[in-house]
Amino acid sequence: MKVLDAQFMKGFIRMANDGWEQGWHERNGGNLSYRIKKEEIEAVRGELKADAPWQPIGTSVPKLGGEYFLVTGSGKYFRNVILDPEDTTAIIELDAAGTQYRICWGLAGGGRPTSELPSHLMNHEVKMEASGGKHRVIYHAHPANVIALTFVLPLKDEVFTRELWEMATECPVVFPDGVGVVGWMVPGGRDIAVATSALMKKYDVAIWAHHGMFVSGEDFDLTFGLMHTVEKSAEILVKVLSVRPDKLQTITPQNFRDLAVDFKVTLPEKFLYEK
Ligand code: 2HA
Ligand code: ZN
């Protein structure tokens, strides 16, 4: 089968384009990666190269040794993924030690995998373990409302989680574990990857102050939906704070506890503090 005919490729392209249409990917902003299933990689094996040079990842992800990923390219625009996926994305293979990668397909006009490859792969490693292998998608975007909130809310997991939960009743059901926040750091390297993947042990969402958001999920629908839900909630919060900073009424800690019972989710009490 041709890579471009594979269902995982079609899902990846659709998600990248949906993110572009949401306005989350100015210029080359954001990146997306998918851990390809064994049977999916076997189905496209005939089109894969196995002679490209090995390159350093910039960190080590030993539990991902031998895995294949579909990733967006560094400097490529989400806007162009739907037009030319073969130039804007790549399939990469990791070596057995999980310290090097090589390009097996894509980046037709040259280039490298996403500049955030260390964060993507360290998040994949953590989430693969934490989810018993279910999580396969890591997504980084620059949604404006979440970024705006990192200038006006304390950069604390408890505050962001609680404020976002309060803005839409579905939120504690969609991200019951909450969200983590990383203070401003230089992007692209190992340090921010270590900080982000530490949060991903507990959460499916990590917010990068004054930069954007990382989310993790099982498939394209769940992962895109998670980004969308968090950003929608942030948009409501920006509107509320703009109209009147002191809410007249809201969803209370007891309301959240009642919701948790009916929707069969566990909501950590650390987010249900009295204000
Ligand atoms: O330009 O979003 O964080 C890609 C990015 C880097
Ligand atoms: Zn970014």
mmCIF file of C-alpha atoms and ligand atoms in Angstrom:
data_model
loop_
_atom_site.group_PDB
_atom_site.id
_atom_site.type_symbol
_atom_site.label_atom_id
_atom_site.label_comp_id
_atom_site.label_asym_id
_atom_site.label_seq_id
_atom_site.Cartn_x
_atom_site.Cartn_y
_atom_site.Cartn_z
ATOM 1 C CA MET A 1 0.000 0.000 0.000
ATOM 2 C CA LYS A 2 1.060 3.588 -0.660
ATOM 3 C CA VAL A 3 1.741 5.645 2.470
ATOM 4 C CA LEU A 4 -0.610 8.325 1.155
ATOM 5 C CA ASP A 5 -3.427 5.751 0.908
ATOM 6 C CA ALA A 6 -2.992 4.496 4.473
ATOM 7 C CA GLN A 7 -5.770 5.336 6.920
ATOM 8 C CA PHE A 8 -3.315 6.628 9.549
ATOM 9 C CA MET A 9 -1.888 9.090 7.005
ATOM 10 C CA LYS A 10 -5.353 10.322 6.069
ATOM 11 C CA GLY A 11 -6.251 10.792 9.729
ATOM 12 C CA PHE A 12 -2.997 12.657 10.374
ATOM 13 C CA ILE A 13 -3.545 15.002 7.402
ATOM 14 C CA ARG A 14 -7.125 15.721 8.433
ATOM 15 C CA MET A 15 -6.078 16.525 11.994
ATOM 16 C CA ALA A 16 -3.264 18.840 10.832
ATOM 17 C CA ASN A 17 -5.677 20.675 8.558
ATOM 18 C CA ASP A 18 -8.335 20.919 11.260
ATOM 19 C CA GLY A 19 -5.735 22.545 13.536
ATOM 20 C CA TRP A 20 -4.785 24.981 10.772
ATOM 21 C CA GLU A 21 -8.444 25.896 10.266
ATOM 22 C CA GLN A 22 -8.825 26.543 14.000
ATOM 23 C CA GLY A 23 -6.079 29.193 13.759
ATOM 24 C CA TRP A 24 -3.687 27.304 16.015
ATOM 25 C CA HIS A 25 -0.793 27.066 13.511
ATOM 26 C CA GLU A 26 0.467 30.436 12.315
ATOM 27 C CA ARG A 27 3.467 30.103 9.990
ATOM 28 C CA ASN A 28 5.374 26.950 11.065
ATOM 29 C CA GLY A 29 3.818 26.888 14.551
ATOM 30 C CA GLY A 30 2.947 23.570 16.154
ATOM 31 C CA ASN A 31 3.790 19.931 15.449
ATOM 32 C CA LEU A 32 2.093 16.532 15.437
ATOM 33 C CA SER A 33 3.331 12.967 15.865
ATOM 34 C CA TYR A 34 1.717 9.522 15.668
ATOM 35 C CA ARG A 35 3.213 6.228 16.916
ATOM 36 C CA ILE A 36 2.489 3.875 14.019
ATOM 37 C CA LYS A 37 1.046 0.416 14.721
ATOM 38 C CA LYS A 38 3.075 -2.654 13.670
ATOM 39 C CA GLU A 39 0.497 -3.787 11.124
ATOM 40 C CA GLU A 40 0.236 -0.265 9.699
ATOM 41 C CA ILE A 41 3.980 -0.043 9.111
ATOM 42 C CA GLU A 42 4.073 -3.530 7.544
ATOM 43 C CA ALA A 43 1.326 -2.487 5.117
ATOM 44 C CA VAL A 44 3.482 0.358 3.720
ATOM 45 C CA ARG A 45 6.889 -1.338 4.129
ATOM 46 C CA GLY A 46 7.456 -1.458 0.354
ATOM 47 C CA GLU A 47 7.656 2.333 0.192
ATOM 48 C CA LEU A 48 10.017 2.815 3.148
ATOM 49 C CA LYS A 49 13.739 3.552 2.804
ATOM 50 C CA ALA A 50 16.138 1.786 5.158
ATOM 51 C CA ASP A 51 19.373 3.458 4.090
ATOM 52 C CA ALA A 52 19.095 7.040 5.399
ATOM 53 C CA PRO A 53 21.765 8.030 7.928
ATOM 54 C CA TRP A 54 21.010 7.730 11.652
ATOM 55 C CA GLN A 55 20.772 11.085 13.416
ATOM 56 C CA PRO A 56 20.744 11.948 17.116
ATOM 57 C CA ILE A 57 17.304 12.565 18.673
ATOM 58 C CA GLY A 58 18.808 14.864 21.300
ATOM 59 C CA THR A 59 17.514 12.759 24.180
ATOM 60 C CA SER A 60 17.023 9.088 24.894
ATOM 61 C CA VAL A 61 13.754 7.147 24.808
ATOM 62 C CA PRO A 62 14.847 3.526 25.349
ATOM 63 C CA LYS A 63 11.300 2.157 25.674
ATOM 64 C CA LEU A 64 10.535 3.411 22.150
ATOM 65 C CA GLY A 65 13.471 1.578 20.525
ATOM 66 C CA GLY A 66 12.455 0.239 17.077
ATOM 67 C CA GLU A 67 9.173 2.185 16.940
ATOM 68 C CA TYR A 68 8.066 4.128 13.840
ATOM 69 C CA PHE A 69 6.474 7.585 13.988
ATOM 70 C CA LEU A 70 4.701 9.826 11.519
ATOM 71 C CA VAL A 71 5.733 13.409 12.332
ATOM 72 C CA THR A 72 5.430 16.903 10.903
ATOM 73 C CA GLY A 73 8.626 18.458 9.555
ATOM 74 C CA SER A 74 10.673 21.210 11.179
ATOM 75 C CA GLY A 75 9.876 24.586 9.613
ATOM 76 C CA LYS A 76 6.963 23.124 7.632
ATOM 77 C CA TYR A 77 3.571 24.804 7.709
ATOM 78 C CA PHE A 78 0.433 22.968 8.909
ATOM 79 C CA ARG A 79 -1.349 24.957 6.200
ATOM 80 C CA ASN A 80 0.561 22.992 3.566
ATOM 81 C CA VAL A 81 0.195 19.475 4.974
ATOM 82 C CA ILE A 82 -3.026 18.781 3.056
ATOM 83 C CA LEU A 83 -1.472 20.075 -0.192
ATOM 84 C CA ASP A 84 1.836 18.236 0.026
ATOM 85 C CA PRO A 85 2.033 15.660 2.807
ATOM 86 C CA GLU A 86 5.067 14.010 1.230
ATOM 87 C CA ASP A 87 7.099 17.206 1.679
ATOM 88 C CA THR A 88 5.707 18.417 5.022
ATOM 89 C CA THR A 89 5.688 15.153 7.006
ATOM 90 C CA ALA A 90 7.989 12.183 7.573
ATOM 91 C CA ILE A 91 7.944 8.612 8.777
ATOM 92 C CA ILE A 92 10.917 8.022 11.050
ATOM 93 C CA GLU A 93 12.276 4.864 12.626
ATOM 94 C CA LEU A 94 14.079 4.846 15.997
ATOM 95 C CA ASP A 95 17.144 2.698 16.622
ATOM 96 C CA ALA A 96 17.055 -0.085 19.208
ATOM 97 C CA ALA A 97 18.560 2.115 21.933
ATOM 98 C CA GLY A 98 16.091 4.957 21.335
ATOM 99 C CA THR A 99 18.794 7.597 20.896
ATOM 100 C CA GLN A 100 18.808 7.989 17.099
ATOM 101 C CA TYR A 101 16.279 8.237 14.277
ATOM 102 C CA ARG A 102 16.354 7.893 10.505
ATOM 103 C CA ILE A 103 13.947 9.107 7.858
ATOM 104 C CA CYS A 104 12.123 6.301 6.025
ATOM 105 C CA TRP A 105 9.632 8.319 4.005
ATOM 106 C CA GLY A 106 8.664 11.941 3.317
ATOM 107 C CA LEU A 107 10.375 15.329 3.628
ATOM 108 C CA ALA A 108 10.670 15.042 -0.154
ATOM 109 C CA GLY A 109 12.189 18.483 -0.540
ATOM 110 C CA GLY A 110 14.647 17.894 2.318
ATOM 111 C CA GLY A 111 14.488 18.849 5.967
ATOM 112 C CA ARG A 112 14.266 17.370 9.432
ATOM 113 C CA PRO A 113 11.506 16.093 11.719
ATOM 114 C CA THR A 114 9.813 18.619 14.023
ATOM 115 C CA SER A 115 12.077 20.856 16.125
ATOM 116 C CA GLU A 116 10.153 19.541 19.149
ATOM 117 C CA LEU A 117 11.131 15.907 18.481
ATOM 118 C CA PRO A 118 12.645 15.475 21.983
ATOM 119 C CA SER A 119 9.377 16.619 23.649
ATOM 120 C CA HIS A 120 7.239 14.501 21.332
ATOM 121 C CA LEU A 121 9.234 11.335 21.877
ATOM 122 C CA MET A 122 9.667 11.754 25.638
ATOM 123 C CA ASN A 123 5.909 12.372 25.910
ATOM 124 C CA HIS A 124 5.218 9.286 23.774
ATOM 125 C CA GLU A 125 7.443 7.188 26.020
ATOM 126 C CA VAL A 126 5.714 8.350 29.204
ATOM 127 C CA LYS A 127 2.178 8.096 27.799
ATOM 128 C CA MET A 128 2.734 4.694 26.164
ATOM 129 C CA GLU A 129 3.678 3.324 29.581
ATOM 130 C CA ALA A 130 1.009 5.185 31.528
ATOM 131 C CA SER A 131 -1.761 4.108 29.123
ATOM 132 C CA GLY A 132 -0.658 0.494 28.667
ATOM 133 C CA GLY A 133 0.251 1.224 25.032
ATOM 134 C CA LYS A 134 -3.052 2.925 24.110
ATOM 135 C CA HIS A 135 -1.856 6.508 23.594
ATOM 136 C CA ARG A 136 -0.399 7.064 20.124
ATOM 137 C CA VAL A 137 -0.834 10.767 19.340
ATOM 138 C CA ILE A 138 1.084 13.774 20.696
ATOM 139 C CA TYR A 139 -0.022 17.208 19.494
ATOM 140 C CA HIS A 140 1.500 20.642 20.034
ATOM 141 C CA ALA A 141 -0.368 23.806 18.998
ATOM 142 C CA HIS A 142 -0.430 27.551 19.671
ATOM 143 C CA PRO A 143 -4.078 28.275 20.607
ATOM 144 C CA ALA A 144 -4.496 31.966 21.463
ATOM 145 C CA ASN A 145 -6.803 31.777 24.478
ATOM 146 C CA VAL A 146 -4.770 29.255 26.457
ATOM 147 C CA ILE A 147 -1.656 31.313 25.742
ATOM 148 C CA ALA A 148 -3.428 34.510 26.854
ATOM 149 C CA LEU A 149 -4.322 32.917 30.185
ATOM 150 C CA THR A 150 -0.639 32.220 30.917
ATOM 151 C CA PHE A 151 -0.188 35.998 31.321
ATOM 152 C CA VAL A 152 -2.963 36.499 33.848
ATOM 153 C CA LEU A 153 -3.362 33.308 35.912
ATOM 154 C CA PRO A 154 -0.767 31.952 38.363
ATOM 155 C CA LEU A 155 1.249 29.254 36.549
ATOM 156 C CA LYS A 156 -0.034 26.485 38.822
ATOM 157 C CA ASP A 157 -1.624 23.169 37.763
ATOM 158 C CA GLU A 158 -4.335 23.600 40.420
ATOM 159 C CA VAL A 159 -5.371 27.063 39.243
ATOM 160 C CA PHE A 160 -5.431 26.287 35.516
ATOM 161 C CA THR A 161 -7.288 23.013 36.024
ATOM 162 C CA ARG A 162 -9.932 24.490 38.285
ATOM 163 C CA GLU A 163 -10.525 27.608 36.175
ATOM 164 C CA LEU A 164 -10.771 25.566 32.954
ATOM 165 C CA TRP A 165 -13.066 22.988 34.572
ATOM 166 C CA GLU A 166 -15.404 25.751 35.756
ATOM 167 C CA MET A 167 -15.899 27.125 32.233
ATOM 168 C CA ALA A 168 -17.716 24.101 30.776
ATOM 169 C CA THR A 169 -19.440 21.193 32.459
ATOM 170 C CA GLU A 170 -17.884 18.701 30.029
ATOM 171 C CA CYS A 171 -14.313 19.683 31.000
ATOM 172 C CA PRO A 172 -13.840 17.570 34.148
ATOM 173 C CA VAL A 173 -15.227 14.600 32.178
ATOM 174 C CA VAL A 174 -12.903 15.202 29.195
ATOM 175 C CA PHE A 175 -9.755 15.861 31.263
ATOM 176 C CA PRO A 176 -10.485 14.491 34.763
ATOM 177 C CA ASP A 177 -6.789 14.273 35.670
ATOM 178 C CA GLY A 178 -6.379 18.019 35.127
ATOM 179 C CA VAL A 179 -3.760 20.033 33.265
ATOM 180 C CA GLY A 180 -0.108 20.750 34.036
ATOM 181 C CA VAL A 181 1.720 24.023 33.484
ATOM 182 C CA VAL A 182 5.365 24.564 32.513
ATOM 183 C CA GLY A 183 6.803 28.032 33.218
ATOM 184 C CA TRP A 184 8.505 29.771 30.307
ATOM 185 C CA MET A 185 11.419 27.752 28.922
ATOM 186 C CA VAL A 186 13.492 27.701 25.742
ATOM 187 C CA PRO A 187 11.583 25.433 23.322
ATOM 188 C CA GLY A 188 13.027 22.675 21.153
ATOM 189 C CA GLY A 189 15.487 21.078 23.538
ATOM 190 C CA ARG A 190 15.823 18.336 26.105
ATOM 191 C CA ASP A 191 15.144 20.480 29.207
ATOM 192 C CA ILE A 192 11.623 21.455 28.177
ATOM 193 C CA ALA A 193 11.069 17.850 27.047
ATOM 194 C CA VAL A 194 12.017 16.571 30.517
ATOM 195 C CA ALA A 195 9.738 19.121 32.236
ATOM 196 C CA THR A 196 6.811 18.356 29.915
ATOM 197 C CA SER A 197 7.103 14.584 30.069
ATOM 198 C CA ALA A 198 7.230 14.760 33.882
ATOM 199 C CA LEU A 199 3.804 16.456 33.788
ATOM 200 C CA MET A 200 2.547 13.929 31.225
ATOM 201 C CA LYS A 201 2.992 11.184 33.833
ATOM 202 C CA LYS A 202 -0.019 12.734 35.620
ATOM 203 C CA TYR A 203 -1.908 14.615 32.934
ATOM 204 C CA ASP A 204 -2.894 14.395 29.248
ATOM 205 C CA VAL A 205 -2.454 18.171 28.864
ATOM 206 C CA ALA A 206 0.628 20.340 29.434
ATOM 207 C CA ILE A 207 0.498 24.108 28.928
ATOM 208 C CA TRP A 208 3.703 25.941 27.986
ATOM 209 C CA ALA A 209 3.568 29.466 29.392
ATOM 210 C CA HIS A 210 3.549 32.183 26.701
ATOM 211 C CA HIS A 211 3.884 29.524 24.005
ATOM 212 C CA GLY A 212 1.168 26.877 23.628
ATOM 213 C CA MET A 213 -0.063 23.458 24.620
ATOM 214 C CA PHE A 214 0.851 19.760 24.347
ATOM 215 C CA VAL A 215 -1.819 17.080 24.500
ATOM 216 C CA SER A 216 -1.717 13.296 24.330
ATOM 217 C CA GLY A 217 -4.383 10.802 23.294
ATOM 218 C CA GLU A 218 -5.246 7.384 21.924
ATOM 219 C CA ASP A 219 -6.257 8.470 18.420
ATOM 220 C CA PHE A 220 -6.645 11.557 16.236
ATOM 221 C CA ASP A 221 -10.262 12.250 17.250
ATOM 222 C CA LEU A 222 -9.634 12.067 20.994
ATOM 223 C CA THR A 223 -6.414 14.079 20.828
ATOM 224 C CA PHE A 224 -7.789 16.822 18.584
ATOM 225 C CA GLY A 225 -10.947 16.876 20.688
ATOM 226 C CA LEU A 226 -8.906 17.340 23.847
ATOM 227 C CA MET A 227 -6.998 20.325 22.426
ATOM 228 C CA HIS A 228 -10.283 21.755 21.152
ATOM 229 C CA THR A 229 -12.084 21.331 24.489
ATOM 230 C CA VAL A 230 -9.301 22.935 26.541
ATOM 231 C CA GLU A 231 -8.983 25.869 24.138
ATOM 232 C CA LYS A 232 -12.766 26.388 24.003
ATOM 233 C CA SER A 233 -12.839 26.508 27.785
ATOM 234 C CA ALA A 234 -9.947 28.986 27.785
ATOM 235 C CA GLU A 235 -11.875 31.129 25.309
ATOM 236 C CA ILE A 236 -14.875 31.238 27.631
ATOM 237 C CA LEU A 237 -12.612 32.168 30.540
ATOM 238 C CA VAL A 238 -11.028 34.997 28.545
ATOM 239 C CA LYS A 239 -14.527 36.305 27.764
ATOM 240 C CA VAL A 240 -15.634 36.018 31.397
ATOM 241 C CA LEU A 241 -12.520 37.767 32.688
ATOM 242 C CA SER A 242 -13.001 40.489 30.072
ATOM 243 C CA VAL A 243 -16.626 41.157 31.032
ATOM 244 C CA ARG A 244 -16.241 40.965 34.804
ATOM 245 C CA PRO A 245 -13.288 39.388 36.606
ATOM 246 C CA ASP A 246 -15.368 38.316 39.622
ATOM 247 C CA LYS A 247 -17.782 35.572 38.556
ATOM 248 C CA LEU A 248 -21.328 36.046 39.838
ATOM 249 C CA GLN A 249 -21.873 32.261 39.914
ATOM 250 C CA THR A 250 -19.963 29.182 38.833
ATOM 251 C CA ILE A 251 -19.713 25.385 39.134
ATOM 252 C CA THR A 252 -18.882 24.689 42.791
ATOM 253 C CA PRO A 253 -16.600 22.041 44.312
ATOM 254 C CA GLN A 254 -19.701 20.129 45.443
ATOM 255 C CA ASN A 255 -21.152 20.340 41.914
ATOM 256 C CA PHE A 256 -17.921 18.733 40.631
ATOM 257 C CA ARG A 257 -18.169 15.960 43.240
ATOM 258 C CA ASP A 258 -21.770 15.252 42.197
ATOM 259 C CA LEU A 259 -20.749 15.217 38.515
ATOM 260 C CA ALA A 260 -17.914 12.798 39.256
ATOM 261 C CA VAL A 261 -20.359 10.279 40.743
ATOM 262 C CA ASP A 262 -22.784 10.341 37.803
ATOM 263 C CA PHE A 263 -20.110 10.410 35.099
ATOM 264 C CA LYS A 264 -17.924 7.837 36.876
ATOM 265 C CA VAL A 265 -14.717 9.894 36.865
ATOM 266 C CA THR A 266 -12.297 10.494 39.714
ATOM 267 C CA LEU A 267 -11.578 14.176 40.263
ATOM 268 C CA PRO A 268 -8.554 14.773 42.507
ATOM 269 C CA GLU A 269 -9.526 16.778 45.604
ATOM 270 C CA LYS A 270 -6.457 19.022 45.133
ATOM 271 C CA PHE A 271 -8.418 20.783 42.366
ATOM 272 C CA LEU A 272 -11.562 21.219 44.493
ATOM 273 C CA TYR A 273 -10.108 23.668 46.997
ATOM 274 C CA GLU A 274 -12.201 26.419 48.630
ATOM 275 C CA LYS A 275 -11.457 29.841 47.117
HETATM 276 O O1 2HA B 1 7.600 26.047 15.259
HETATM 277 O O2 2HA B 1 5.775 25.249 17.569
HETATM 278 O O3 2HA B 1 7.558 24.985 19.495
HETATM 279 C C1 2HA B 1 7.244 24.853 15.825
HETATM 280 C C2 2HA B 1 6.909 25.074 17.242
HETATM 281 C C3 2HA B 1 8.007 25.082 18.200
HETATM 282 ZN ZN ZN B 2 5.461 25.799 19.562
#
